[in-house]
Structure formats: structure tokens, C-alpha cells
Coordinates of C-alpha atoms and ligand atoms in Angstrom, one line a residue:
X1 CA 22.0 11.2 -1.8
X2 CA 18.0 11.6 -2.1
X3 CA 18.2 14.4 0.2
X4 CA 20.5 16.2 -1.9
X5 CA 18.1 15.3 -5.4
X6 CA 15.2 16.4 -3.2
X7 CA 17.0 19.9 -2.3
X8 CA 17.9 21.0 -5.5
X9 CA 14.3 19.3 -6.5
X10 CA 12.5 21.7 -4.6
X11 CA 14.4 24.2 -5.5
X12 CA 13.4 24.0 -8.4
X13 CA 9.9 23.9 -8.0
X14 CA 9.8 26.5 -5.6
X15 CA 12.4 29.3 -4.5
X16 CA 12.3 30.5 -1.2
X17 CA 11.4 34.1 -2.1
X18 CA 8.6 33.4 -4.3
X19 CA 6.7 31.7 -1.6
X20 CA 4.5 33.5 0.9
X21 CA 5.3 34.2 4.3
X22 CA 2.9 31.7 5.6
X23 CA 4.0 28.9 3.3
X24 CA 7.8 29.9 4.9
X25 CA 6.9 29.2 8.4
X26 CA 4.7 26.0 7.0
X27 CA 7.8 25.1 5.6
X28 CA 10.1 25.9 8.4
X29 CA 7.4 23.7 10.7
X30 CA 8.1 20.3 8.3
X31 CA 11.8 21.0 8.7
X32 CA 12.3 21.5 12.7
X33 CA 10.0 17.8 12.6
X34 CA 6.8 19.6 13.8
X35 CA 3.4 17.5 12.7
X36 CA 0.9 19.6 10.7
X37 CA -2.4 18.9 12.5
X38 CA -6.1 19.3 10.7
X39 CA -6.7 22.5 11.9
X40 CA -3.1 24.4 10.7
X41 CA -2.7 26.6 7.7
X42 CA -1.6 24.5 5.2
X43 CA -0.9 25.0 1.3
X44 CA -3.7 23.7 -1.2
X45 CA -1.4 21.6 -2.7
X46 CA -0.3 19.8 0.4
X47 CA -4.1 18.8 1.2
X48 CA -4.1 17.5 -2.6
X49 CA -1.4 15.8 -2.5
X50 CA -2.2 14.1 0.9
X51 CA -5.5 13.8 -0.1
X52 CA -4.9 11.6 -3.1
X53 CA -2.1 9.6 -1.6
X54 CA -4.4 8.8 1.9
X55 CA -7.1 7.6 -0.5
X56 CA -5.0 5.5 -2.6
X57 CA -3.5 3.9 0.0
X58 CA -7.0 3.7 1.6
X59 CA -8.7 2.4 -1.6
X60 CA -5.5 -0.3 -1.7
X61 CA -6.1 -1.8 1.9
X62 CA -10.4 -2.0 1.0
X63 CA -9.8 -3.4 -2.3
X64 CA -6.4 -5.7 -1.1
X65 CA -9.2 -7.9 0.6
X66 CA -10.7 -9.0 -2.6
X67 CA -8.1 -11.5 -3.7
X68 CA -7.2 -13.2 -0.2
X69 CA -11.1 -13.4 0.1
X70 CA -11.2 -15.5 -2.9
X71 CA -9.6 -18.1 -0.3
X72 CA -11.3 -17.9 2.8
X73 CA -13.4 -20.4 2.2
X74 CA -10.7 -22.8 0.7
X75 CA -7.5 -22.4 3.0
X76 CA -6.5 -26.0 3.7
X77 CA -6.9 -26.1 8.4
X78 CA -9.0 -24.1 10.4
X79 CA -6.2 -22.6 11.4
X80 CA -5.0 -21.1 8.1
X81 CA -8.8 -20.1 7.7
X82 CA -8.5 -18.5 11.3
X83 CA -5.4 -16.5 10.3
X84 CA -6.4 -15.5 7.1
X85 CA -9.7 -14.4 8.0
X86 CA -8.0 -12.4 10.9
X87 CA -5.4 -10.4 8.3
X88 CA -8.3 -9.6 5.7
X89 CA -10.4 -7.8 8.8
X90 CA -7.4 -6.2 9.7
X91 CA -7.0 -4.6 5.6
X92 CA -10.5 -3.3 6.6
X93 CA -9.4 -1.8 9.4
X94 CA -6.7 -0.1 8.0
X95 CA -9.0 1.4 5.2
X96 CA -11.1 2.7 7.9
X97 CA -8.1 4.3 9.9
X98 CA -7.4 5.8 6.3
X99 CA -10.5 6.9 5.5
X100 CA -11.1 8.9 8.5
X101 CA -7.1 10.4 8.2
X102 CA -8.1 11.5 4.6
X103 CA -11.3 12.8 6.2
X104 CA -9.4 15.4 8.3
X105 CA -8.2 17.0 4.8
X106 CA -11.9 18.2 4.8
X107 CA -13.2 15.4 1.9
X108 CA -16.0 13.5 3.0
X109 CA -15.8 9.3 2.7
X110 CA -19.0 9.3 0.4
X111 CA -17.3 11.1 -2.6
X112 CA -14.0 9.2 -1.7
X113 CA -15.6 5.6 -2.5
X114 CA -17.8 7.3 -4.6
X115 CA -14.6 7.9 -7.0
X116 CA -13.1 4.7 -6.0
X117 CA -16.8 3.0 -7.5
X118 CA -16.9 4.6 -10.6
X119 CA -13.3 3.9 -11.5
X120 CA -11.7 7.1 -11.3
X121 CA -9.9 7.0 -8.2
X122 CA -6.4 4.2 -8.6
X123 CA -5.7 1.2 -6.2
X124 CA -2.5 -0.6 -6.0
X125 CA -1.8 -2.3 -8.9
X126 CA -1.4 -5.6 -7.3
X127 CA -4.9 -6.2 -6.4
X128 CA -5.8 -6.7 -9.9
X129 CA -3.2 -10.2 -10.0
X130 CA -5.7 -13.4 -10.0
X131 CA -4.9 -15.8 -6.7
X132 CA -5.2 -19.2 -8.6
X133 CA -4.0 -21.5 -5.5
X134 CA -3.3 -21.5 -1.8
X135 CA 0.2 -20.7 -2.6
X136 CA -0.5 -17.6 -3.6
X137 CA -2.0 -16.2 -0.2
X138 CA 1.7 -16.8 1.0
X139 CA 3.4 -15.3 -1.3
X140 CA 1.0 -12.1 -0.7
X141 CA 1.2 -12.0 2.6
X142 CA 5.6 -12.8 2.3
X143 CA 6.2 -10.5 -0.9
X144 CA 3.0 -7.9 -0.7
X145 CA 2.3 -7.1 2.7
X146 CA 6.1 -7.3 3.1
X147 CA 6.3 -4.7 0.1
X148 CA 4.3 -2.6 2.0
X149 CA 5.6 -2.4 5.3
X150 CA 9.1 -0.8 3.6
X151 CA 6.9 1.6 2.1
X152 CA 5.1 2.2 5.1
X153 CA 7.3 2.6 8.1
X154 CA 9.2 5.2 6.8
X155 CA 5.6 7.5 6.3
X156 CA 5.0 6.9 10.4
X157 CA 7.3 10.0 10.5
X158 CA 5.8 11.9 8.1
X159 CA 4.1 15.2 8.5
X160 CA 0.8 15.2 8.7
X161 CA 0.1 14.2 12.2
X162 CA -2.8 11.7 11.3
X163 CA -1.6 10.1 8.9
X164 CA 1.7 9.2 10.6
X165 CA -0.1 7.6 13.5
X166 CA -2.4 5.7 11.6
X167 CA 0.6 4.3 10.1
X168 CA 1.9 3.6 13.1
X169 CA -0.5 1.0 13.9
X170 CA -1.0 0.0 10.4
X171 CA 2.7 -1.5 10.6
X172 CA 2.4 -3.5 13.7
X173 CA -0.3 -5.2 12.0
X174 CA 1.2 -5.7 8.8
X175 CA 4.5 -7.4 10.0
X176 CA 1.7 -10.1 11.3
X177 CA 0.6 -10.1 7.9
X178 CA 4.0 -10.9 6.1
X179 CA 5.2 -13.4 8.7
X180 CA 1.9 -15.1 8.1
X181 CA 2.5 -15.1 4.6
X182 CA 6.1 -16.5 4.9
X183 CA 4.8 -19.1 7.4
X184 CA 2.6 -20.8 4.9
X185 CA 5.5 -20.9 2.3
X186 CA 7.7 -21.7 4.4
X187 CA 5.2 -25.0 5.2
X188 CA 4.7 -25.5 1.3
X189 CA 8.2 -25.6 1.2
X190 CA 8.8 -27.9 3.9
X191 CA 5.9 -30.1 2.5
X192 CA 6.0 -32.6 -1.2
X193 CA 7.6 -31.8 -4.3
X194 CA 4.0 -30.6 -5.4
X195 CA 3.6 -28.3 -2.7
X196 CA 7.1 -26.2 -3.5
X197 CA 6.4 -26.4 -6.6
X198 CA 3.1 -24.3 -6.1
X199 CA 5.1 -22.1 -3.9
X200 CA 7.7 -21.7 -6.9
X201 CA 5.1 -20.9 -9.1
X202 CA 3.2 -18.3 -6.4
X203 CA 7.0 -16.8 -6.6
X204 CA 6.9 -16.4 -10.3
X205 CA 4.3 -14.7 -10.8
X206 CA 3.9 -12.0 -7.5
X207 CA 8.1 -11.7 -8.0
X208 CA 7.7 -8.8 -10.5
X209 CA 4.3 -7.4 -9.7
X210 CA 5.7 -6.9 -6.1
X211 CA 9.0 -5.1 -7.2
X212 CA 6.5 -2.7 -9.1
X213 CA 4.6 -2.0 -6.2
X214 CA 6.9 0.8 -5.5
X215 CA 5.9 2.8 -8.3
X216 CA 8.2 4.2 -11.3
X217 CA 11.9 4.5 -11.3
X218 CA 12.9 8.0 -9.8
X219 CA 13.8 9.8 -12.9
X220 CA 10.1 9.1 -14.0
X221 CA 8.3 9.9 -11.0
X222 CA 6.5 12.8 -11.1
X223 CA 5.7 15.3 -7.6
X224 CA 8.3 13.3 -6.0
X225 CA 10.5 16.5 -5.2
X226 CA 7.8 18.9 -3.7
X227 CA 6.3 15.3 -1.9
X228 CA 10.2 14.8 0.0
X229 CA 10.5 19.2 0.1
X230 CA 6.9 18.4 2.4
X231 CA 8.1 14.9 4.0
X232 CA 4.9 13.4 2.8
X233 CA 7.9 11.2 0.9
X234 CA 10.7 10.0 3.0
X235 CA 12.6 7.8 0.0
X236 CA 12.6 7.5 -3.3
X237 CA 10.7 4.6 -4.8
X238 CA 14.2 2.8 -6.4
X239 CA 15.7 3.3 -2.7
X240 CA 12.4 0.9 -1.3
X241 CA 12.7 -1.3 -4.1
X242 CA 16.6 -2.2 -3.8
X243 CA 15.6 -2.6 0.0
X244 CA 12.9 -4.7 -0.5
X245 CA 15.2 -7.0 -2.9
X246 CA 17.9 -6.8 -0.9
X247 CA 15.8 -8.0 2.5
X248 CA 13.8 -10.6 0.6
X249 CA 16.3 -12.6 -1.4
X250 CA 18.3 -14.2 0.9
X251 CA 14.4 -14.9 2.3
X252 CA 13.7 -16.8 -0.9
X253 CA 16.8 -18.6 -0.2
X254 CA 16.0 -19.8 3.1
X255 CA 13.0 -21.4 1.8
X256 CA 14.9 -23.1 -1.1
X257 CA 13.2 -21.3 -4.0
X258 CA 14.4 -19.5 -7.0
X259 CA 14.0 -15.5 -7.5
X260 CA 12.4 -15.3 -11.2
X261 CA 15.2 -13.1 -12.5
X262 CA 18.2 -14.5 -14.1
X263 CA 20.0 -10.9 -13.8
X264 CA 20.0 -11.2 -10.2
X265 CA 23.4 -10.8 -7.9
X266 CA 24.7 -10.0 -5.6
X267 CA 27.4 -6.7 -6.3
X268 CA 30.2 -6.8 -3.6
X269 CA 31.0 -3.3 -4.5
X270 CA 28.0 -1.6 -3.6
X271 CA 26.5 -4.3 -1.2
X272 CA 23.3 -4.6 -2.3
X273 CA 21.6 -7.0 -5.1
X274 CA 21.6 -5.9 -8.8
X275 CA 18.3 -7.5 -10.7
X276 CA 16.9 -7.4 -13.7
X277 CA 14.9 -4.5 -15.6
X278 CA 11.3 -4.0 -14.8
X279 CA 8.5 -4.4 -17.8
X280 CA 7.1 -0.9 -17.1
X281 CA 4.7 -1.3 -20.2
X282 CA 3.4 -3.7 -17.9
X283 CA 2.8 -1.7 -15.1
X284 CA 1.1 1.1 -17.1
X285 CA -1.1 -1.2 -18.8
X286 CA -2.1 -2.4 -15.7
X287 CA -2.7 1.0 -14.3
X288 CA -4.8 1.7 -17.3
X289 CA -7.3 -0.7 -16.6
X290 CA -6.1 -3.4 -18.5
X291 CA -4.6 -6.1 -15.9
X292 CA -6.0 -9.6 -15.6
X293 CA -8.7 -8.7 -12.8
X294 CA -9.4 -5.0 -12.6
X295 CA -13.0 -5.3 -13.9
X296 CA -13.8 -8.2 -11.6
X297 CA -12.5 -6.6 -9.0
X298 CA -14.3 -3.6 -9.1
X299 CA -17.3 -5.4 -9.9
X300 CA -16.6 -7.3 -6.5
X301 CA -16.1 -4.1 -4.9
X302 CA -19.1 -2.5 -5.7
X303 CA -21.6 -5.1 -5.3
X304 CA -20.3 -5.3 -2.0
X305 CA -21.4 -1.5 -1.4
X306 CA -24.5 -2.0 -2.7
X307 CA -25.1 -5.5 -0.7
X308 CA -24.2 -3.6 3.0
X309 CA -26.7 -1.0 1.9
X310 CA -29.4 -2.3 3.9
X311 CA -26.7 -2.8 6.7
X312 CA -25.6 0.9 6.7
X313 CA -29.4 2.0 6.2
X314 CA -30.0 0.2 9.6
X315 CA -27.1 1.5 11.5
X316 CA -28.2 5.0 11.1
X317 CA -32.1 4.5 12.1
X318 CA -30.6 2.5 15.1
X319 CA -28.2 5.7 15.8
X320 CA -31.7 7.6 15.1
X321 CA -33.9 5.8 17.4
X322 CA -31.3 6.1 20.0
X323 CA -30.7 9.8 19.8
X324 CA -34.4 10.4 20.0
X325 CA -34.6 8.5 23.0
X326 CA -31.9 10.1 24.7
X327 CA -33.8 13.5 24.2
X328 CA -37.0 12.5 25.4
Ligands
FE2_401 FE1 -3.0 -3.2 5.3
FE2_402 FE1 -1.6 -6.3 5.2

């Protein structure tokens, strides 16, 4: 069904006889599976594109760390603290794998973060949701991290050869994350009245957020035909949300909690969930700047950069010294 909107989609955009010979056989490449590698002929507006979605994503895993970090210091054993400490170096690492993939596309990291600082460059959405109790780094790591793994495993097949592989490891890391995350529900659930109820309310508020996570409905999203035409997109963004409903209900279930949406059910016919309408005027005012933490987390972020100046200073006169040495 997507493959058939995409078609006529690019279409569209494009016919086949107004594009150049090279852009043929660059489009003939992405449809026999072959991976576009840094060095290959490719259009300009396939290194944008890529560009701005490697970043993004990038930007998402650096600034995804802020609100777990919030609770490093407070998660309830030594073991929680171990975990958690464990997944929020890993959202660093995946930032750094995406960094460098975006770095390929011939940008340079300074003027990446550069953007991302001044407040031009977009992050997930998500990140800018207050964590107000332990609950919450559950329902991240369950809902979230979860979220991002049905975006994500579909993009290990994408074409641009480094991004695909970076995803690849990405995702082995990132189902750790969401069993984590379900793990500590699934203890607050197990635990007093008190503690469910946290996890209920955790549930409330990351239900909808999470949902959005997958951007606007189809008919809205914009580039999403030449993206598929390029297999930079492998689904549509209402395909990944009905499958992340349909996977984490009957999760929610499990653990004896309620799914925020009273629209919510189960439709023999088609066999997947129906739920209730999205508030996009939500989403955009979010994206606008205007959610509940995007100042402070930017703030966070960028007093962070200029705190580890000193530490990046140092690692380059170290590389220096040793260099010199080497030559003498
Ligand atoms: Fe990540
Ligand atoms: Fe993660």
C-alpha cells in the first residue's frame, strides 16, 4: 500500500525523463539494494536530506541524555543507578556513531552542534517532557526507546551505507534500553499501590508524547515520497505508529495499567488497535519551542559544551605532544 503511494509519489516529484542520466543509474543503484557509499555520485538533495535527518537523529540521542540524567543520582539501588548510567553512555555513543555518519556527507561536527547550540537545528520532541519521578525513566526506556527501535530497525536497510550500519548497532543497544525501561515498571507494578500508581501516572503523560514521536500523519508529511523514491524512508510514519500501538498495548496490559485513551480497541476487522486522535497543536507547539523544558534543556546542553571545553582543549595538545614526539 505505501509502496504504491510512494510510486505514484515520486512520480510526481520526478519523472524519469526529466532526470539526468547519472541521477538514473543513482536511482537504479537504490532499487537493485546497492548501498550508496561517501565517495559515490550522489544528488544534492540526497546529501540534504540525509544530512538533516543524520543530525536530528544525532542531536536526539545527545540531547535524550538530559532527562534520564536528571536521575542518575536518584535511582532508588545501585543497580538501577548501574543500569541507567550504562544506557545514558550508550545515547552518547550513538550520537557519536551519528555524528561521524553525518560527517561522511562532507559537514563537519563543529557547525552540526554549532546549529544544534544556537537553536536552529530540531531534536526529538520528547526530550523536552520534564521526568518528575523514578517512574518516569521506565516509562522512557519501555515507551521511548521502544518508539525508537520501530523507527529504527527498518533504516538498518536503508541506502546510505553508513548510516544503515550505524543503525545496526544502534538497535542492539536500544532493545537493552526498552527492556530496561519495562523492567523497572514492571517492578513498580509488582510493588505498593503507590508505586503503580506512579507508574500509571509515568503512563499518562509519555502515552501521547510517544505516539507523536513518529512525526505527522502521512497526508501531512512533507519529502516523505522522494525520502521512500531514495529508501532513506522505509514506512510511513502512521504505519510505525499503528505498530508501535499495536506491540505496546497488550504490554501495558501485562503490567496491569491503563492506556490513557478512552478511544482505544481493538478492530477485529483489520487486526490492529484503533486509538484516539492525536493533539497535533500540541506537537507543533512543542516543535516551536514552546514545550515544558526546551529552554532548560538547551541551556543544559550547552553549558555542558562549554564545561568539557577545557577537556577537549587537552585532548588535542595531548594528540599534539604525541605527534611531535613521534617525529622527532
Ligand atoms: Fe539511542
Ligand atoms: Fe536508547
Amino acid at each position: 500500500m505505501y509502496a504504491q503511494l510512494v510510486e505514484t509519489g515520486a512520480q510526481r516529484l520526478r519523472g524519469v525523463d526529466e532526470m539526468s542520466a547519472q541521477e538514473q543509474a543513482f536511482q537504479q543503484r537504490i532499487d537493485a539494494g546497492v548501498k550508496i557509499e561517501p565517495k559515490d555520485w550522489m544528488p544534492e538533495g540526497y546529501r540534504k536530506t540525509l544530512v538533516r535527518q543524520i543530525s536530528q537523529h544525532a542531536h536526539s540521542e545527545i540531547v535524550g541524555q538530559l532527562p534520564e540524567g536528571n536521575w542518575a543520582t536518584r535511582a532508588p539501588t545501585l543497580l538501577r543507578k548501574a543500569i541507567l548510567l550504562a544506557k545514558i553512555q550508550d545515547e552518547a555513543g550513538h550520537g557519536l556513531y551519528l555524528y561521524s555518519a553525518a560527517e561522511t556527507l562532507g559537514v563537519s561536527r563543529d557547525d552540526l552542534l554549532a546549529a544544534l547550540h544556537s537553536g536552529k537545528a530540531k531534536y526529538s520532541s520528547i526530550f523536552n517532557y520534564p521526568t518528575l519521578s523514578w517512574a518516569d525513566i521506565g516509562a522512557i526506556g519501555w515507551l521511548v526507546d521502544g518508539s525508537a527501535i520501530i523507527n529504527q530497525i527498518p533504516l538498518c536497510r536503508c541506502s546510505y551505507g553508513p548510516y544503515s550500519r550505524a543503525m545496526i548497532r544502534v538497535c542492539k543497544e536500544e532493545s537493552f534500553h526498552a527492556r530496561q525501561g519495562y523492567d523497572i515498571m514492571l517492578a513498580l507494578c509488582r510493588g505498593s499501590a503507590e508505586q503503580k500508581a506512579m507508574a500509571q501516572d509515568a503512563l499518562n503523560r509519555w502515552w501521547w508524547p510517544s505516539l507523536m514521536m513518529f512525526g505527522p500523519s502521512d497526508a501531512e508529511s512533507v519529502n516523505s515520497a522522494q525520502s521512500a523514491a531514495w529508501r532513506i524512508k522505509l514506512h510511513s510514519n502512521d504505519e510505525l505508529r499503528q505498530k508501535m500501538v499495536d506491540q505496546t498495548v497488550p504490554q501495558a496490559e501485562h503490567l496491569g495499567l491503563t492506556v490513557p485513551d478512552p478511544e482505544l480497541r481493538w478492530n477485529e476487522a483489520t487486526g490492529h488497535y484503533d486509538f484516539g486522535a492525536i493533539d497535533w497543536a500540541e506537537f507543533h507547539a512543542v516543535l516551536k519551542g514552546h514545550g515544558p523544558c526546551n529552554r532548560e534543556r538547551l541551556r543544559t546542553r550547552v553549558q555542558a559544551w562549554e564545561d568539557g571545553q577545557w577537556f577537549r582543549d587537552a585532548l588535542v595538545a595531548h594528540a599534539e605532544k604525541q605527534t611531535s614526539r613521534a617525529a622527532a
